[in-house]
Amino acid sequence: MRATEAQFETQLERLRTELLGQTSPRRIDRIERHWQEYRASLAEVDSLMEQGNLRRAAARLQGPTMAAMDAAQDELKALIAETRAEADRLSTRVDDEYLKTRNGTLSAVAVGLIATLLAVFWTARFVSQPLLRISSAMQRLTRGEDDIEIPHLSQREDEIGILSRAAESFRGKLVETRLLAHDLDLERLRLEASGAQLRATVHNMPLGLAMFDHQGKLVIWNAAFEAIWVIPENWLHPDQPQESVLAEMARLTPKEQRAQFAQTVQARLAEEGAEARCEVWRLTDERSISGMFQPTPDGWMLICEDITERVTVEERIRKLARNDSLTGLHNRLSFQEAIEAALQDSDAENPAAIMFIDLDRFKSVNDTLGHPVGDALLRQVAARLRWLVRENDVVARLGGDEFAIIQYAGPQPEAALSLGDRIIAQLSSPFEIDGHIVQIGGSVGVALAPLHGDTPEDVQKHADLALYAVKEAGKGHCRVFDPEMNARQQELHGLEQALRHALKSDGFTLNYQPLIDLETGRVRGAEALLRWRHPTKGPLSPAEFVPLAEELGLIQPLGLKVLDMACQAAMQWPEDMTISVNLSPLQFHRYDVAQDVLNALDRSGLPP
């Protein structure tokens, strides 16, 4: 393109210095001015396209740019016409000179036949023939025969030489002019191709695009815009008012929002600043469309995108963050927020009940029937709990087999105890899962907000204490938190710390109850009875600390300690004496008791 521009400007300069007519210099000036206007306008088009301002680029290309190009072509055609007219004038001049010379020759005949013959010969050879050849060449040039040979008479200093040099110059300028016209035609084709490329770019954009001028008239749109808003083909047209386009778009929005649709768009456009403004619409066909309003120097444009899939994924992610993926209930995080809301909305006169629910025998179902059945059971439990509560109550799964409910309505604690009884009854009813009849139960602990705590942590802690009290009392019923449970919990915590310390020290002793042979009356052995020497409570029987050890997972080290103590004592007894040791049933379920006994015998030195 730059080479073409340089060649064009060089040829213009040559035309300026070798003009044939008197009006040609002014014509050349106008061609050059239009050419410079064209180059400046084309540079602005390129700049606008680089900035992504497609609408202004298209308008500039179709307007000032093509106008400058057309003006240059018109002036160039006029120059060609003037040049041809000048050629005709020169041809006429040649004919006139020929006639003038011939007449002069005839008048000289009287001088003498010889002089006449010589004159005729000289005229024919040096005047008539060159003039005829020049005239013929000029006529052929005017018909477009650029490749003809001009008689080489430019060395002559007479009129013939002048005409010859003028003919040669004319042919050169005519060829250059036609080359310029050809270059302009090529440039026009390039501009038309650029315009077509611009239109194709807009048409093939994956996003919907509509551009409006400063009067709100539609200028450009593409097929994606029509597809997104389900606009019939050929319904849109240039200069269509934006109100009409917005009304067509609004028909896909919910009926109650249609009146505000155009107002929302107008409000966005009225906001100050040149930055883009965004809006998201949920359409009646369940699609989500984002719209970006972008001001332009002479109007605005709307870029639309169908973001339904993205919105669906985001909603799923948000739901997973706040809901249990297995049951669809609220999860622990969401339940925590619900408790905070309950504390704000409730008071001592109208408390909300926070209910913790534990499934009894759920682990046995998981272990015997497998996790798929266990998961199905949890889903059925969730369905039964939802069926039991009111619409505004909150049901959550906190994890594992732990569920929770926030009950808002009703006199408390009576309403919570009544709901707790119904929950236990429902959980105790058989569940049918994959051909299996599953029987479980449930335990419920209740705390009242804000009576039993003014923070979510305190309320949950007290509901958990109530649930623990239910389990300690045998499971399968519902209890409301009592402040005495706190004292009991503190006592259990102290007992736990002391129990752990006793396992690391010598805090346990064995008492032996003799086993007597009734036939002989002799002592045949003894039963080892474990006692804990508590630092403040004194001796404690197994009934007071073994359940706690089982709950804390300390029953195994405690059982091994008892075996070691019994084996060490047996080493001091007669060989015919036996010792029996009581072990927890959990040790038989979870551990290899036989190997534990063999290891204890080996450590003490007793034979198996």
Coordinates of C-alpha atoms in Angstrom, one line a residue:
M1 CA 0.0 0.0 0.0
R2 CA 2.8 2.5 0.9
A3 CA 4.6 1.7 -2.5
T4 CA 1.4 2.4 -4.3
E5 CA 1.0 5.7 -2.5
A6 CA 4.6 6.7 -3.3
Q7 CA 4.2 5.8 -7.0
F8 CA 1.0 7.7 -7.1
E9 CA 2.5 10.9 -5.7
T10 CA 5.6 10.6 -8.0
Q11 CA 3.4 10.4 -11.0
L12 CA 1.3 13.4 -9.8
E13 CA 4.5 15.4 -9.6
R14 CA 5.6 14.4 -13.1
L15 CA 2.2 15.4 -14.4
R16 CA 2.5 18.8 -12.7
T17 CA 5.8 19.5 -14.5
E18 CA 4.8 18.3 -17.9
L19 CA 1.3 19.6 -18.4
L20 CA -0.3 20.0 -21.8
G21 CA -3.1 22.4 -20.9
Q22 CA -3.5 25.6 -18.9
T23 CA -6.2 24.2 -16.6
S24 CA -4.3 21.0 -15.9
P25 CA -2.2 22.4 -12.9
R26 CA -5.3 23.4 -11.0
R27 CA -6.8 19.9 -11.8
I28 CA -3.6 18.3 -10.5
D29 CA -3.8 20.4 -7.3
R30 CA -7.4 19.2 -6.7
I31 CA -6.4 15.6 -7.4
E32 CA -3.6 15.9 -4.8
R33 CA -5.9 17.6 -2.3
H34 CA -8.5 14.8 -2.6
W35 CA -5.7 12.2 -2.4
Q36 CA -4.4 13.7 0.9
E37 CA -8.0 13.8 2.3
Y38 CA -8.4 10.1 1.3
R39 CA -5.1 9.1 3.0
A40 CA -6.0 11.0 6.2
S41 CA -9.5 9.6 6.3
L42 CA -8.2 6.0 5.7
A43 CA -5.7 6.4 8.5
E44 CA -8.5 7.4 10.9
V45 CA -10.5 4.3 9.7
D46 CA -7.5 2.1 10.6
S47 CA -7.2 3.7 14.0
L48 CA -10.8 3.2 14.8
M49 CA -10.7 -0.4 13.8
E50 CA -7.6 -0.9 16.0
Q51 CA -9.6 0.7 18.9
G52 CA -12.5 -1.7 18.3
N53 CA -14.8 1.1 17.3
L54 CA -16.4 -0.9 14.5
R55 CA -19.4 1.3 14.0
R56 CA -17.4 4.6 13.6
A57 CA -14.9 2.7 11.3
A58 CA -17.7 1.6 9.1
A59 CA -19.3 5.0 9.0
R60 CA -16.0 6.7 8.2
L61 CA -15.2 4.2 5.5
Q62 CA -18.5 4.6 3.8
G63 CA -18.6 8.4 4.3
P64 CA -15.5 10.7 4.1
T65 CA -13.1 8.0 2.9
M66 CA -15.1 6.9 -0.1
A67 CA -16.1 10.5 -0.9
A68 CA -12.5 11.6 -1.1
M69 CA -11.7 8.6 -3.3
D70 CA -14.6 9.4 -5.6
A71 CA -13.6 13.0 -5.8
A72 CA -10.0 12.1 -6.8
Q73 CA -11.3 9.7 -9.4
D74 CA -13.7 12.4 -10.8
E75 CA -10.8 14.9 -11.1
L76 CA -8.6 12.3 -12.7
K77 CA -11.3 11.5 -15.3
A78 CA -11.6 15.2 -16.0
L79 CA -7.8 15.4 -16.4
I80 CA -7.9 12.5 -18.9
A81 CA -10.7 14.3 -20.8
E82 CA -8.7 17.6 -20.8
T83 CA -5.6 15.8 -22.0
R84 CA -7.6 14.1 -24.8
A85 CA -9.0 17.5 -25.7
E86 CA -5.5 19.0 -25.8
A87 CA -4.4 16.1 -28.0
D88 CA -7.3 16.8 -30.4
R89 CA -6.3 20.5 -30.4
L90 CA -2.7 19.5 -31.3
S91 CA -4.0 17.2 -34.0
T92 CA -6.1 20.0 -35.4
R93 CA -3.1 22.3 -35.2
V94 CA -1.0 19.7 -37.2
D95 CA -3.8 19.5 -39.8
D96 CA -3.9 23.3 -40.1
E97 CA -0.1 23.5 -40.4
Y98 CA -0.3 20.8 -43.1
L99 CA -2.9 22.8 -45.1
K100 CA -1.0 26.0 -44.6
T101 CA 2.2 24.4 -45.9
R102 CA 0.5 22.8 -48.9
N103 CA -1.1 26.0 -49.9
G104 CA 2.2 27.8 -49.7
T105 CA 3.8 25.2 -51.8
L106 CA 1.2 25.5 -54.5
S107 CA 1.6 29.2 -54.6
A108 CA 5.3 28.7 -55.2
V109 CA 4.7 26.7 -58.3
A110 CA 5.0 29.8 -60.4
V111 CA 8.6 30.2 -59.3
G112 CA 9.5 27.3 -61.3
L113 CA 8.9 23.7 -61.9
I114 CA 12.1 22.6 -60.4
A115 CA 11.7 24.6 -57.3
T116 CA 8.2 23.4 -57.0
L117 CA 9.2 19.8 -57.4
L118 CA 12.0 20.3 -54.9
A119 CA 9.6 22.0 -52.5
V120 CA 7.0 19.2 -52.9
F121 CA 9.6 16.6 -52.3
W122 CA 11.0 18.5 -49.2
T123 CA 7.5 19.1 -47.9
A124 CA 6.4 15.5 -48.4
R125 CA 9.4 14.1 -46.7
F126 CA 10.2 16.6 -44.0
V127 CA 6.8 18.2 -43.3
S128 CA 3.8 16.3 -44.6
Q129 CA 4.9 12.8 -43.8
P130 CA 6.0 13.7 -40.2
L131 CA 2.8 15.6 -39.6
L132 CA 0.7 12.8 -40.9
R133 CA 2.6 10.3 -38.8
I134 CA 2.2 12.6 -35.7
S135 CA -1.5 13.1 -36.4
S136 CA -2.1 9.4 -36.8
A137 CA -0.2 8.7 -33.6
M138 CA -2.2 11.3 -31.6
Q139 CA -5.5 9.9 -33.0
R140 CA -4.5 6.3 -32.0
L141 CA -3.4 7.6 -28.5
T142 CA -6.8 9.1 -28.0
R143 CA -8.4 5.7 -28.9
G144 CA -6.4 4.1 -26.1
E145 CA -3.5 2.5 -28.1
D146 CA -0.7 3.3 -25.6
D147 CA 1.9 1.0 -27.2
I148 CA 2.3 3.0 -30.5
E149 CA 5.6 4.5 -31.6
I150 CA 5.8 8.3 -31.7
P151 CA 8.0 9.6 -34.7
H152 CA 11.4 10.5 -33.3
L153 CA 11.5 14.1 -34.4
S154 CA 12.1 15.8 -31.0
Q155 CA 15.6 16.9 -32.2
R156 CA 14.1 19.3 -34.7
E157 CA 13.8 22.9 -33.6
D158 CA 10.8 23.8 -35.7
E159 CA 7.1 23.2 -35.2
I160 CA 7.5 19.6 -36.2
G161 CA 9.9 19.1 -33.3
I162 CA 7.6 20.9 -30.9
L163 CA 4.6 18.7 -32.0
S164 CA 6.8 15.6 -31.7
R165 CA 7.9 16.4 -28.2
A166 CA 4.3 17.3 -27.2
A167 CA 3.1 14.0 -28.6
E168 CA 5.8 12.0 -26.7
S169 CA 5.0 13.9 -23.5
F170 CA 1.2 13.4 -24.0
R171 CA 1.7 9.6 -24.5
G172 CA 3.8 9.5 -21.2
K173 CA 1.3 11.5 -19.2
L174 CA -1.6 9.5 -20.7
V175 CA 0.0 6.2 -19.7
E176 CA 0.8 7.6 -16.2
T177 CA -2.8 8.9 -15.8
R178 CA -4.2 5.5 -16.8
L179 CA -1.9 3.8 -14.3
L180 CA -3.1 6.1 -11.6
A181 CA -6.7 5.3 -12.5
H182 CA -5.8 1.6 -12.3
D183 CA -4.2 2.1 -8.9
L184 CA -7.3 4.0 -7.7
D185 CA -9.5 1.2 -8.9
L186 CA -7.3 -1.3 -6.9
E187 CA -7.6 1.0 -3.8
R188 CA -11.3 1.1 -4.2
L189 CA -11.4 -2.7 -4.3
R190 CA -9.2 -2.9 -1.2
L191 CA -11.5 -0.5 0.6
E192 CA -14.6 -2.5 -0.4
A193 CA -12.8 -5.7 0.8
S194 CA -12.0 -4.0 4.2
G195 CA -15.6 -2.9 4.5
A196 CA -16.7 -6.5 3.7
Q197 CA -14.2 -7.8 6.3
L198 CA -15.5 -5.4 8.9
R199 CA -19.1 -6.5 8.2
A200 CA -18.1 -10.2 8.3
T201 CA -16.3 -9.6 11.7
V202 CA -19.4 -8.0 13.2
H203 CA -21.7 -10.7 11.7
N204 CA -19.6 -13.6 12.9
M205 CA -19.0 -12.3 16.5
P206 CA -20.1 -15.0 19.0
L207 CA -21.6 -12.2 21.2
G208 CA -24.7 -10.2 20.3
L209 CA -24.0 -6.7 19.2
A210 CA -26.2 -3.7 18.5
M211 CA -24.9 -0.2 18.0
F212 CA -27.0 3.0 18.2
D213 CA -26.1 6.6 17.2
H214 CA -26.5 9.7 19.4
Q215 CA -30.2 9.9 18.3
G216 CA -30.9 6.4 19.4
K217 CA -31.2 5.0 15.9
L218 CA -30.0 1.5 15.1
V219 CA -26.8 1.5 13.0
I220 CA -25.3 -2.0 13.2
W221 CA -26.4 -5.4 14.6
N222 CA -25.4 -9.0 14.0
A223 CA -27.0 -12.4 13.8
A224 CA -26.0 -13.4 17.4
F225 CA -28.0 -10.4 18.7
E226 CA -31.1 -11.6 16.8
A227 CA -30.5 -15.2 18.0
I228 CA -30.1 -14.3 21.7
W229 CA -33.3 -12.2 21.8
V230 CA -35.2 -14.4 19.4
I231 CA -35.8 -11.5 17.0
P232 CA -37.4 -12.6 13.6
E233 CA -35.1 -12.4 10.6
N234 CA -35.3 -9.1 8.7
W235 CA -37.3 -7.5 11.6
L236 CA -34.4 -5.1 12.5
H237 CA -33.5 -2.4 10.0
P238 CA -31.1 0.6 10.0
D239 CA -32.4 3.8 11.7
Q240 CA -34.8 1.7 13.8
P241 CA -35.5 3.6 17.1
Q242 CA -33.9 2.1 20.2
E243 CA -37.3 2.1 21.9
S244 CA -38.6 -0.4 19.4
V245 CA -35.6 -2.6 19.8
L246 CA -35.8 -2.5 23.6
A247 CA -39.5 -3.3 23.5
E248 CA -38.8 -6.4 21.3
M249 CA -36.1 -7.5 23.8
A250 CA -38.4 -6.9 26.8
R251 CA -41.0 -9.4 25.6
L252 CA -38.7 -12.2 26.7
T253 CA -38.5 -10.9 30.3
P254 CA -41.1 -11.7 33.0
K255 CA -44.3 -9.9 32.5
E256 CA -44.0 -7.8 35.7
Q257 CA -40.5 -6.6 34.7
R258 CA -41.3 -5.6 31.1
A259 CA -42.4 -2.1 31.9
Q260 CA -39.2 -1.4 33.8
F261 CA -36.9 -3.0 31.2
A262 CA -36.4 0.1 29.0
Q263 CA -36.3 2.3 32.0
T264 CA -33.4 0.3 33.4
V265 CA -31.5 0.5 30.2
Q266 CA -32.1 4.3 29.9
A267 CA -30.9 4.7 33.5
R268 CA -27.8 2.8 32.8
L269 CA -27.1 5.0 29.7
A270 CA -27.7 8.1 31.8
E271 CA -25.0 7.3 34.3
E272 CA -22.0 9.5 34.0
G273 CA -18.6 8.2 32.9
A274 CA -17.3 6.4 29.9
E275 CA -17.0 3.0 31.5
A276 CA -19.1 0.0 30.6
R277 CA -22.2 -0.8 32.7
C278 CA -23.5 -4.4 33.0
E279 CA -26.9 -5.9 33.6
V280 CA -28.1 -9.5 33.8
W281 CA -31.6 -10.6 32.8
R282 CA -33.4 -13.8 33.7
L283 CA -35.7 -14.6 30.8
T284 CA -39.0 -16.4 30.7
D285 CA -37.3 -19.3 28.9
E286 CA -35.0 -19.8 31.9
R287 CA -32.0 -18.4 30.1
S288 CA -29.7 -15.8 31.7
I289 CA -28.4 -13.0 29.5
S290 CA -25.7 -10.5 30.4
G291 CA -25.8 -7.1 28.8
M292 CA -22.9 -4.6 28.7
F293 CA -23.8 -1.0 27.8
Q294 CA -20.8 0.8 26.3
P295 CA -20.9 4.5 25.5
T296 CA -19.3 5.5 22.2
P297 CA -18.3 9.0 21.0
D298 CA -21.5 9.3 18.9
G299 CA -23.9 6.9 20.6
W300 CA -23.8 3.6 22.5
M301 CA -23.6 -0.1 21.9
L302 CA -25.0 -3.1 23.6
I303 CA -23.0 -6.4 23.8
C304 CA -25.0 -9.4 24.9
E305 CA -24.0 -12.9 25.9
D306 CA -26.0 -16.0 26.9
I307 CA -24.5 -16.9 30.3
T308 CA -27.1 -19.6 31.2
E309 CA -24.5 -22.4 31.6
R310 CA -22.2 -20.2 33.7
V311 CA -25.0 -19.0 36.0
T312 CA -26.2 -22.6 36.4
V313 CA -22.7 -23.7 37.5
E314 CA -22.4 -20.8 39.9
E315 CA -25.8 -21.5 41.4
R316 CA -24.8 -25.1 41.9
I317 CA -21.5 -24.1 43.5
R318 CA -23.4 -21.7 45.9
K319 CA -25.9 -24.4 46.7
L320 CA -23.1 -26.9 47.4
A321 CA -21.4 -24.4 49.7
R322 CA -24.6 -24.0 51.8
N323 CA -26.4 -27.3 51.4
D324 CA -25.6 -30.9 52.1
S325 CA -24.7 -32.7 48.9
L326 CA -26.3 -36.0 50.0
T327 CA -29.6 -34.9 51.4
G328 CA -30.1 -31.4 50.0
L329 CA -30.6 -30.1 53.6
H330 CA -28.8 -27.1 55.0
N331 CA -25.2 -27.9 55.9
R332 CA -23.3 -26.9 59.1
L333 CA -22.3 -23.5 57.8
S334 CA -25.8 -22.6 56.7
F335 CA -27.2 -23.9 60.0
Q336 CA -24.8 -21.7 61.9
E337 CA -26.1 -18.7 60.0
A338 CA -29.7 -19.8 60.7
I339 CA -29.0 -20.0 64.5
E340 CA -27.6 -16.4 64.3
A341 CA -30.8 -15.3 62.7
A342 CA -32.9 -17.2 65.2
L343 CA -31.1 -15.4 68.1
Q344 CA -31.9 -12.0 66.5
D345 CA -35.5 -12.9 65.8
S346 CA -36.3 -14.6 69.1
D347 CA -36.5 -13.5 72.7
A348 CA -37.2 -15.0 76.2
E349 CA -41.0 -14.8 75.6
N350 CA -40.8 -16.5 72.2
P351 CA -37.7 -18.6 72.1
A352 CA -36.6 -20.8 69.2
A353 CA -35.8 -24.4 69.8
I354 CA -32.4 -25.7 68.6
M355 CA -32.7 -29.5 68.3
F356 CA -29.8 -31.9 67.8
I357 CA -30.8 -35.4 66.5
D358 CA -28.5 -38.5 66.5
L359 CA -29.5 -41.7 64.7
D360 CA -29.2 -44.8 66.9
R361 CA -27.7 -48.0 65.3
F362 CA -26.8 -46.2 62.1
K363 CA -23.2 -47.4 62.2
S364 CA -24.4 -51.0 62.4
V365 CA -26.4 -50.4 59.2
N366 CA -23.4 -49.0 57.4
D367 CA -21.2 -51.8 58.5
T368 CA -23.5 -54.6 57.7
L369 CA -25.4 -53.4 54.6
G370 CA -22.8 -51.0 53.1
H371 CA -22.4 -47.3 52.5
P372 CA -24.9 -47.1 49.6
V373 CA -27.7 -48.4 51.9
G374 CA -26.4 -46.0 54.6
D375 CA -26.6 -43.1 52.2
A376 CA -30.1 -44.0 51.1
L377 CA -31.1 -44.3 54.7
L378 CA -29.8 -40.7 55.4
R379 CA -31.8 -39.4 52.4
Q380 CA -35.0 -41.1 53.7
V381 CA -34.4 -39.7 57.2
A382 CA -34.0 -36.2 55.7
A383 CA -37.3 -36.6 53.9
R384 CA -39.1 -37.7 57.1
L385 CA -37.7 -34.7 59.1
R386 CA -38.8 -32.3 56.4
W387 CA -42.2 -33.8 56.5
L388 CA -42.5 -33.3 60.2
V389 CA -41.5 -29.6 60.5
R390 CA -43.3 -26.4 59.4
E391 CA -42.3 -24.6 56.2
N392 CA -40.3 -21.9 58.0
D393 CA -38.4 -24.3 60.2
V394 CA -34.8 -25.2 59.3
V395 CA -33.6 -28.8 58.9
A396 CA -29.9 -29.5 58.5
R397 CA -27.5 -32.3 58.3
L398 CA -24.4 -31.5 60.3
G399 CA -22.4 -34.5 59.1
G400 CA -22.4 -38.3 59.5
D401 CA -25.7 -39.3 61.2
E402 CA -26.1 -36.0 63.0
F403 CA -29.1 -33.8 62.1
A404 CA -30.5 -30.6 63.5
I405 CA -33.7 -28.6 63.4
I406 CA -34.6 -25.0 64.3
Q407 CA -38.2 -24.8 65.4
Y408 CA -39.6 -21.3 65.4
A409 CA -43.3 -21.5 66.4
G410 CA -45.1 -22.8 69.4
P411 CA -44.9 -22.5 73.2
Q412 CA -41.5 -23.8 74.4
P413 CA -40.3 -26.2 75.5
E414 CA -43.6 -28.1 75.0
A415 CA -43.6 -27.6 71.2
A416 CA -40.0 -28.9 71.0
L417 CA -40.7 -31.9 73.2
S418 CA -43.8 -32.7 71.1
L419 CA -41.8 -32.5 67.9
G420 CA -39.0 -34.5 69.4
D421 CA -41.4 -37.3 70.3
R422 CA -42.7 -37.3 66.7
I423 CA -39.2 -37.4 65.3
I424 CA -38.3 -40.4 67.5
A425 CA -41.5 -42.2 66.5
Q426 CA -40.7 -41.6 62.8
L427 CA -37.1 -42.7 63.1
S428 CA -38.2 -45.8 65.0
S429 CA -40.5 -46.8 62.1
P430 CA -38.9 -49.3 59.7
F431 CA -37.2 -48.0 56.5
E432 CA -37.4 -50.1 53.3
I433 CA -34.2 -49.7 51.3
D434 CA -33.2 -51.9 48.3
G435 CA -35.2 -54.8 49.6
H436 CA -33.9 -54.4 53.2
I437 CA -36.0 -53.6 56.2
V438 CA -33.8 -51.3 58.2
Q439 CA -34.7 -50.5 61.9
I440 CA -33.0 -47.7 63.7
G441 CA -33.9 -45.1 66.3
G442 CA -33.1 -41.6 67.3
S443 CA -32.2 -39.4 70.2
V444 CA -33.0 -35.7 70.5
G445 CA -31.4 -32.9 72.6
V446 CA -33.0 -29.5 72.7
A447 CA -31.7 -26.0 73.7
L448 CA -33.8 -22.8 73.6
A449 CA -32.4 -19.6 72.1
P450 CA -31.8 -17.2 73.7
L451 CA -32.7 -18.8 77.1
H452 CA -29.8 -21.3 76.9
G453 CA -27.2 -19.1 75.3
D454 CA -26.9 -15.8 73.5
T455 CA -24.3 -17.0 70.9
P456 CA -24.6 -19.8 68.4
E457 CA -21.7 -21.6 70.0
D458 CA -23.4 -21.6 73.5
V459 CA -26.8 -22.7 72.1
Q460 CA -25.3 -25.6 70.1
K461 CA -23.1 -26.6 73.0
H462 CA -26.2 -26.9 75.3
A463 CA -28.2 -28.7 72.7
D464 CA -25.3 -31.2 72.4
L465 CA -25.2 -31.6 76.2
A466 CA -28.9 -32.4 76.2
L467 CA -28.3 -35.0 73.5
Y468 CA -25.4 -36.5 75.5
A469 CA -27.7 -36.7 78.5
V470 CA -30.2 -38.7 76.4
K471 CA -27.5 -41.1 75.3
E472 CA -26.2 -41.5 78.8
A473 CA -29.7 -42.3 80.0
G474 CA -30.2 -45.0 77.4
K475 CA -31.1 -43.2 74.1
G476 CA -34.4 -43.2 72.3
H477 CA -36.0 -40.1 73.9
C478 CA -35.9 -36.3 73.9
R479 CA -34.6 -34.0 76.6
V480 CA -34.3 -30.2 77.0
F481 CA -31.1 -28.7 78.3
D482 CA -30.9 -28.3 82.0
P483 CA -28.2 -26.2 83.7
E484 CA -27.3 -29.2 85.8
M485 CA -26.1 -30.9 82.6
N486 CA -23.4 -28.3 82.5
A487 CA -22.2 -29.4 85.9
R488 CA -22.4 -33.0 84.9
Q489 CA -20.4 -32.2 81.8
Q490 CA -17.7 -30.4 83.8
E491 CA -17.6 -33.4 86.1
L492 CA -17.2 -35.8 83.2
H493 CA -14.5 -33.6 81.7
G494 CA -12.6 -33.7 85.0
L495 CA -13.1 -37.4 85.2
E496 CA -11.7 -37.8 81.7
Q497 CA -8.6 -35.9 82.5
A498 CA -8.1 -37.9 85.7
L499 CA -8.7 -41.2 83.8
R500 CA -6.0 -40.3 81.2
H501 CA -3.6 -39.5 84.0
A502 CA -4.4 -42.7 85.8
L503 CA -3.6 -44.8 82.7
K504 CA -0.1 -43.2 82.6
S505 CA 0.5 -43.7 86.3
D506 CA -0.3 -46.4 88.9
G507 CA -3.8 -45.1 89.6
F508 CA -5.5 -48.5 89.3
T509 CA -5.4 -51.5 91.6
L510 CA -6.8 -55.1 91.4
N511 CA -8.8 -56.6 94.2
Y512 CA -9.2 -60.3 94.1
Q513 CA -12.3 -62.2 94.9
P514 CA -11.6 -65.8 95.8
L515 CA -13.0 -68.6 93.7
I516 CA -13.7 -71.6 96.0
D517 CA -14.2 -75.2 94.9
L518 CA -17.6 -76.1 96.5
E519 CA -16.7 -79.9 96.7
T520 CA -13.3 -79.4 98.5
G521 CA -13.8 -76.0 100.0
R522 CA -10.3 -75.1 98.7
V523 CA -9.5 -71.8 97.0
R524 CA -8.8 -72.7 93.4
G525 CA -8.3 -69.1 92.0
A526 CA -9.5 -65.6 92.1
E527 CA -11.5 -63.0 90.0
A528 CA -9.6 -59.8 89.4
L529 CA -11.7 -56.8 90.2
L530 CA -10.4 -53.4 88.9
R531 CA -10.6 -50.4 91.1
W532 CA -9.6 -46.8 90.4
R533 CA -8.0 -44.8 93.2
H534 CA -9.4 -41.4 92.3
P535 CA -7.4 -38.6 93.9
T536 CA -10.6 -36.9 95.3
K537 CA -13.4 -39.4 95.1
G538 CA -11.5 -42.3 96.4
P539 CA -11.9 -45.9 95.1
L540 CA -14.3 -46.1 92.1
S541 CA -15.8 -49.3 90.7
P542 CA -15.7 -50.1 87.0
A543 CA -19.3 -49.1 86.6
E544 CA -18.3 -45.5 87.3
F545 CA -15.5 -45.2 84.8
V546 CA -15.6 -48.0 82.2
P547 CA -18.5 -46.5 80.1
L548 CA -16.5 -43.3 80.0
A549 CA -13.4 -45.2 78.9
E550 CA -15.4 -46.9 76.2
E551 CA -16.8 -43.5 74.9
L552 CA -13.3 -41.9 74.9
G553 CA -11.7 -44.8 73.1
L554 CA -9.5 -45.6 76.2
I555 CA -11.0 -49.1 76.8
Q556 CA -8.2 -50.8 74.9
P557 CA -5.2 -49.4 76.9
L558 CA -7.2 -49.9 80.1
G559 CA -7.9 -53.6 79.3
L560 CA -4.2 -54.2 78.4
K561 CA -3.2 -52.6 81.7
V562 CA -5.6 -54.9 83.6
L563 CA -4.1 -58.0 81.8
D564 CA -0.6 -56.9 82.7
M565 CA -1.4 -56.3 86.3
A566 CA -3.2 -59.7 86.6
C567 CA -0.3 -61.6 84.9
Q568 CA 2.3 -59.9 87.2
A569 CA 0.2 -60.9 90.2
A570 CA -0.1 -64.5 88.9
M571 CA 3.6 -64.8 88.8
Q572 CA 3.6 -64.6 92.6
W573 CA 0.9 -67.2 93.1
P574 CA 1.1 -71.0 93.3
E575 CA 1.0 -72.7 89.9
D576 CA -2.4 -74.3 90.5
M577 CA -4.1 -71.0 91.2
T578 CA -6.0 -69.3 88.3
I579 CA -7.0 -65.7 87.8
S580 CA -10.0 -64.6 85.7
V581 CA -10.1 -61.1 84.3
N582 CA -13.2 -59.1 83.1
L583 CA -12.9 -57.4 79.7
S584 CA -15.2 -55.0 77.9
P585 CA -17.3 -56.4 75.0
L586 CA -15.9 -53.6 72.8
Q587 CA -12.5 -55.2 73.1
F588 CA -13.9 -58.4 71.6
H589 CA -15.6 -56.5 68.7
R590 CA -12.7 -54.2 67.9
Y591 CA -9.5 -55.9 68.9
D592 CA -7.7 -59.3 68.9
V593 CA -8.2 -60.3 72.5
A594 CA -6.4 -63.6 72.2
Q595 CA -3.3 -62.0 70.9
D596 CA -3.5 -59.3 73.6
V597 CA -3.6 -62.1 76.3
L598 CA -0.6 -63.9 74.7
N599 CA 1.3 -60.7 74.7
A600 CA 0.5 -60.0 78.3
L601 CA 1.6 -63.6 79.3
D602 CA 4.8 -63.1 77.3
R603 CA 5.6 -59.7 79.0
S604 CA 5.1 -61.3 82.5
G605 CA 7.0 -64.5 81.8
L606 CA 4.0 -66.8 82.4
P607 CA 3.6 -69.8 80.1
P608 CA 0.6 -69.6 77.6

